C-alpha cells in the first residue's frame, strides 16, 4: 500500500548533475509557487509552498523533500516511476461538484513509492483515493479522509494512519503501528476463506490471509471496521469480528435480508443468502459478527428484493432491478446508471444527520444517470436527489421531502404532492 522510507538523506548542496531544482515565481495572491513538471531526475528540496491545479503526471525518478503541496486535481504515476516523499505536507482539494476521489493518485503500472514523515490532509469534501501497484514503503504518514488500495503491491508500512487500507490481488503487507478506520479486502471470484478474531476496540498483532491471494502481517494495528468485498461465487466465513461492513456485487435473482448488529453464533451461524431464497452463488457465514452496514453493487440482470436491511452504499447498472422495503439506505453513494431500476418503499434514504461522526455522509445523495429509473414511495429523505441524462425519478408521498431535487439533461422528475425541482444546465457525472 503505502510508500517506503528514504534511506539516503542528502546533506548540504546537491552534488549530482542529474538532479535539478526548479524554482518557479510565487503566485502573488498566496505566496505559493507553481509546481514544476515532475519528470525524471526532478528534485525539490526546499522549505516552500507549491500548488498544482488540474491533472498531474509523474514520470521517472522524482524526489520531494520539505515542501508543502496544494494539490487540486488527479495525479497519475507512470509505470516504472520512483516517487520519494520526505517531510512533505500535502493538502488535497477537489473542484466543485467533483465525483468522490477525483483528486487521487493512480498508478499506470508497477511503480515505487517511498514516504517519510509526511502528512496528507483532505480539504472540504475531498476524499483522496490512491490506486497503487508495485512497491510501497511508509514510515510516519498521517492522513485524513483518504484511501489506499493495493493491487499486486509489496508493502512495508509503519506509523501510518488512514481512513481505508485495502489489501487485495496478491498484495503482501508488513504493517506496524497502523491506525485505520477501515481494513478492507476484495475476494477473487471463487475464494474459500475464513476471517476470525478481528476486534474493533483494540490493536491486533497477527498474520491474516486476505482476499484474492493477498496477505497481511500486522503488529499493533487498530482497525475500527473490517470491510469485506465478496465477488463471484466466493464462500466466506467470519467469526468474532468486532465491527464489519460487508459488500456484495450481485447479478442474481431472489430475496435478501442484510442484517444489522450482533449476528450469529458458533452453534447458530447466520448464512447469507438464506438457502432457497435466491439463486445467488456467493455465501457468507457469520458467527458472532457485529454487522455494521452493507454495500450493494448490483449489475447485469440482477433482480433482487431487500427487506429489513441497513445499506450504506447502493449502486445499480446494466439492467439490474432492485426493490428495497422497510430498510435504511445511508446513500453514502446511491447511484443508478444504464437501464437500472430501483423501487424504495417505506424506508429511509440518506444520512446527513450522521455527518458529525461520519464525515463522508455529509454529501450523501441519490444520483440517477443514463436511462435509469427510480421510484421512492413513502420514504423519509435525509439527503438530496440529482437526476441527469435521460433518467426518471418518481417521488410519491414522502414522509420527509428530499433536501433538494435537481434535474439536468433530459431527466424527468415527477413528485406527488408537488415539490420544487431545480433545473441545472450541466450534466451530472455518475
mmCIF file of C-alpha atoms in Angstrom, residues 85-90 115-121 139-143:
data_model
loop_
_atom_site.group_PDB
_atom_site.id
_atom_site.type_symbol
_atom_site.label_atom_id
_atom_site.label_comp_id
_atom_site.label_asym_id
_atom_site.label_seq_id
_atom_site.Cartn_x
_atom_site.Cartn_y
_atom_site.Cartn_z
ATOM 1 C CA UNK A 85 8.317 11.976 -0.367
ATOM 2 C CA UNK A 86 10.158 13.130 2.739
ATOM 3 C CA UNK A 87 8.830 15.722 5.216
ATOM 4 C CA UNK A 88 6.105 16.663 2.713
ATOM 5 C CA UNK A 89 2.750 18.136 3.744
ATOM 6 C CA UNK A 90 0.050 17.572 1.114
ATOM 7 C CA UNK A 115 7.014 8.186 2.097
ATOM 8 C CA UNK A 116 8.719 9.520 5.247
ATOM 9 C CA UNK A 117 7.443 11.835 7.985
ATOM 10 C CA UNK A 118 4.698 13.308 5.829
ATOM 11 C CA UNK A 119 1.020 14.236 6.013
ATOM 12 C CA UNK A 120 -1.958 14.368 3.643
ATOM 13 C CA UNK A 121 -4.982 16.484 4.555
ATOM 14 C CA UNK A 139 7.363 5.387 7.780
ATOM 15 C CA UNK A 140 5.215 8.008 9.516
ATOM 16 C CA UNK A 141 2.465 9.123 7.144
ATOM 17 C CA UNK A 142 -0.583 10.725 8.761
ATOM 18 C CA UNK A 143 -3.618 11.260 6.545
#
